[in-house]
């Protein structure tokens, strides 16, 4: 088996048993990057120089028999809207192309403390506004499963990096689906945790009431391990963080699997999974429908009970999401004025002029479109804002009703599989439709995970599990249940039509 496909736990075991050295493992990853990155374009900045030195240091540590941190032996990447000290944090924008992060984002610091080693910063849509990375000011990321296609977005670089085997995981961000959707199109797992479980300190805001840092990984085990590491931290400066006792997600998953083996119990025994009808009213591509059915079968095989239920306000979610996020973006991007932060125009005549020119040159079309619409709503359409807030409340109630009947909900992540550049970039509405299945959980602040769900011979399809607040342990259990279907999802083994 390809070392890049091992779980972090398996890597650590091999390192401890001296079946593999960290230097050797890291070199394999770097070679893979050298071979494929020019075709995939997952990274905005690569910081590989120190990786081998750090690998040798880890090998020396292992020689001495020292115990390993939670993420030691793992390589990872970070979406370019999360700060990593002394590295550029561009948000894929001309506006921030020379901005150097003065400190580490809190989740990055947690990963580093646990021994994770960073490979670099990944490509995205400018300020996380978009669904394909086609709105990046620098490059478009291609899908490692088929280079002619896109990897999704906005965390497209992170999804592509994980799918290509460039490290074990990536930290991404999800406001309306930006982790789950590229994960689905690229054939990896992507989790958006409950709003408030993971610190947003060090994340450049787009719409902070919904922005959330999460994880893209190749399996549920690694996802559990990373989530365990980045939850909190208790010392966080993020005032929206919910202070709770840390949960041992990896250990929880292990105890269920051990139980299952010893007592022959099923992984999802006692778990009820709701299938919300409205999510299936969206016309799904044939392959998506087929894979989703396989996913449901797999959930049943593991002992889950499937029931039908309803999220009545589902169809209003997408409009509400765009109204709310555009309005929030207006205040959050106001700081990029060429004075406090960001690109400053070289020639200007007055303070108004410097702001106008710096913003005019620094922001791309999609960001401008949202800022103009957001300002319009704030000045002329306040009633839409009130309605969007109302939809958000009604959706939250719908979900709470659903969770009285079911532990998890299962839906498609996207209605389509990966597509080619240009297919949707000329139509903002076509682009927005890619988020219709992911925004409901974002509006409600609920945790949700996308898991590769069948169709291993063709393009990847993602199934989405949505859980109740802080029910990540059950969510990860469900993810593990479906994930077994994706075992053959190695890029080299995919036969694309
Ligand atoms: N694609 C969605 C948008 O354009 C979601 C973005 C995100 O989650 N950051 O708003």
Short mmCIF file of N, CA and C and ligand atoms in Angstrom, two decimals, residues 79 81 124-132 135 153-155 173-182 192 206-207 210-212 318 321-322 325-326 366 369-370 431-432 434-435 438-439 442, ligand 1:
data_model
loop_
_atom_site.label_atom_id
_atom_site.label_comp_id
_atom_site.label_asym_id
_atom_site.label_seq_id
_atom_site.Cartn_x
_atom_site.Cartn_y
_atom_site.Cartn_z
N UNK A 79 -5.22 26.30 4.15
CA UNK A 79 -5.86 27.20 3.18
C UNK A 79 -5.31 28.61 3.37
N UNK A 81 -6.32 31.47 3.66
CA UNK A 81 -6.99 32.52 4.43
C UNK A 81 -6.84 32.29 5.93
N UNK A 124 -7.39 28.87 -3.30
CA UNK A 124 -8.80 29.03 -2.91
C UNK A 124 -9.44 30.09 -3.81
N UNK A 125 -10.75 30.25 -3.71
CA UNK A 125 -11.39 31.40 -4.36
C UNK A 125 -11.09 32.63 -3.51
N UNK A 126 -10.98 33.77 -4.16
CA UNK A 126 -10.63 35.01 -3.46
C UNK A 126 -11.54 35.23 -2.25
N UNK A 127 -10.93 35.41 -1.10
CA UNK A 127 -11.65 35.62 0.16
C UNK A 127 -12.72 34.56 0.42
N UNK A 128 -12.50 33.37 -0.13
CA UNK A 128 -13.40 32.20 0.06
C UNK A 128 -14.77 32.39 -0.58
N UNK A 129 -14.85 33.30 -1.56
CA UNK A 129 -16.12 33.52 -2.25
C UNK A 129 -16.08 32.80 -3.58
N UNK A 130 -16.68 31.61 -3.62
CA UNK A 130 -16.70 30.86 -4.86
C UNK A 130 -16.73 29.38 -4.61
N UNK A 131 -16.78 28.61 -5.69
CA UNK A 131 -17.00 27.18 -5.56
C UNK A 131 -16.08 26.35 -6.43
N UNK A 132 -15.06 26.97 -7.05
CA UNK A 132 -14.23 26.22 -8.01
C UNK A 132 -12.75 26.60 -8.00
N UNK A 135 -12.16 31.82 -9.02
CA UNK A 135 -12.10 33.22 -8.56
C UNK A 135 -10.80 33.53 -7.82
N UNK A 153 -14.49 24.18 -4.72
CA UNK A 153 -13.97 25.31 -3.95
C UNK A 153 -14.95 25.73 -2.88
N UNK A 154 -14.65 26.69 -2.06
CA UNK A 154 -13.48 27.50 -2.24
C UNK A 154 -12.19 26.84 -1.74
N UNK A 155 -12.28 25.82 -0.85
CA UNK A 155 -11.04 25.18 -0.38
C UNK A 155 -10.54 24.15 -1.40
N UNK A 173 -11.60 26.15 5.22
CA UNK A 173 -12.67 26.90 5.88
C UNK A 173 -13.96 26.71 5.10
N UNK A 174 -15.06 26.77 5.83
CA UNK A 174 -16.37 26.50 5.26
C UNK A 174 -17.34 27.52 5.81
N UNK A 175 -17.89 28.34 4.90
CA UNK A 175 -18.89 29.33 5.30
C UNK A 175 -20.27 28.84 4.84
N UNK A 176 -20.28 28.27 3.62
CA UNK A 176 -21.54 27.74 3.09
C UNK A 176 -21.35 26.39 2.42
N UNK A 177 -20.15 25.83 2.54
CA UNK A 177 -19.91 24.53 1.91
C UNK A 177 -18.50 24.36 1.39
N UNK A 178 -17.65 25.34 1.64
CA UNK A 178 -16.34 25.38 1.02
C UNK A 178 -15.36 24.29 1.44
N UNK A 179 -15.69 23.51 2.46
CA UNK A 179 -14.89 22.32 2.74
C UNK A 179 -15.59 21.11 2.14
N UNK A 180 -16.89 21.02 2.39
CA UNK A 180 -17.63 19.81 2.01
C UNK A 180 -17.72 19.65 0.50
N UNK A 181 -17.98 20.75 -0.21
CA UNK A 181 -18.19 20.65 -1.66
C UNK A 181 -16.91 20.24 -2.40
N UNK A 182 -15.75 20.90 -2.16
CA UNK A 182 -14.54 20.41 -2.86
C UNK A 182 -14.15 19.01 -2.41
N UNK A 192 -17.08 20.21 8.41
CA UNK A 192 -17.29 21.54 8.98
C UNK A 192 -17.83 21.27 10.38
N UNK A 206 -14.83 36.18 6.20
CA UNK A 206 -15.67 36.48 5.04
C UNK A 206 -17.06 36.82 5.62
N UNK A 207 -17.68 35.86 6.30
CA UNK A 207 -18.96 36.11 6.98
C UNK A 207 -18.87 35.39 8.34
N UNK A 210 -20.88 32.59 10.10
CA UNK A 210 -20.93 31.23 9.54
C UNK A 210 -19.55 30.64 9.21
N UNK A 211 -18.51 31.48 9.12
CA UNK A 211 -17.16 30.96 8.83
C UNK A 211 -16.76 29.93 9.89
N UNK A 212 -16.17 28.86 9.44
CA UNK A 212 -15.69 27.85 10.40
C UNK A 212 -14.47 27.15 9.82
N UNK A 318 -30.68 28.92 0.23
CA UNK A 318 -29.63 29.49 -0.60
C UNK A 318 -29.76 31.02 -0.69
N UNK A 321 -28.81 32.52 2.65
CA UNK A 321 -27.36 32.45 2.85
C UNK A 321 -26.66 33.60 2.12
N UNK A 322 -27.03 33.84 0.86
CA UNK A 322 -26.33 34.87 0.10
C UNK A 322 -26.62 36.26 0.64
N UNK A 325 -24.54 36.51 3.99
CA UNK A 325 -23.08 36.54 3.86
C UNK A 325 -22.60 37.79 3.11
N UNK A 326 -23.39 38.26 2.13
CA UNK A 326 -22.96 39.46 1.41
C UNK A 326 -22.96 40.67 2.35
N UNK A 366 -15.72 38.87 -8.48
CA UNK A 366 -16.71 38.20 -7.63
C UNK A 366 -16.83 38.91 -6.27
N UNK A 369 -18.71 42.08 -6.82
CA UNK A 369 -20.13 41.80 -7.03
C UNK A 369 -20.84 41.65 -5.68
N UNK A 370 -20.21 40.88 -4.78
CA UNK A 370 -20.86 40.65 -3.48
C UNK A 370 -20.87 41.90 -2.62
N UNK A 431 -23.20 28.89 -10.38
CA UNK A 431 -22.15 28.65 -9.40
C UNK A 431 -22.78 28.48 -8.01
N UNK A 432 -23.74 29.35 -7.70
CA UNK A 432 -24.36 29.29 -6.37
C UNK A 432 -25.13 27.99 -6.15
N UNK A 434 -24.29 25.17 -6.68
CA UNK A 434 -23.40 24.13 -6.14
C UNK A 434 -23.46 24.07 -4.62
N UNK A 435 -23.96 25.13 -4.01
CA UNK A 435 -23.99 25.19 -2.54
C UNK A 435 -25.36 24.89 -1.95
N UNK A 438 -25.39 22.35 0.82
CA UNK A 438 -24.49 22.52 1.98
C UNK A 438 -24.85 23.72 2.85
N UNK A 439 -25.49 24.75 2.28
CA UNK A 439 -25.76 25.96 3.09
C UNK A 439 -26.74 25.76 4.24
N UNK A 442 -24.91 25.24 7.35
CA UNK A 442 -24.13 26.44 7.70
C UNK A 442 -25.02 27.47 8.38
N1 LIG B 1 -19.43 28.65 -2.48
C1 LIG B 1 -20.03 29.38 -1.41
C2 LIG B 1 -19.93 30.85 -1.66
O1 LIG B 1 -19.49 31.20 -2.69
C3 LIG B 1 -19.43 28.97 -0.10
C4 LIG B 1 -18.16 29.65 0.20
C5 LIG B 1 -17.56 29.22 1.50
O2 LIG B 1 -18.05 28.32 2.16
N2 LIG B 1 -16.52 29.93 1.88
O3 LIG B 1 -20.28 31.65 -0.87
#
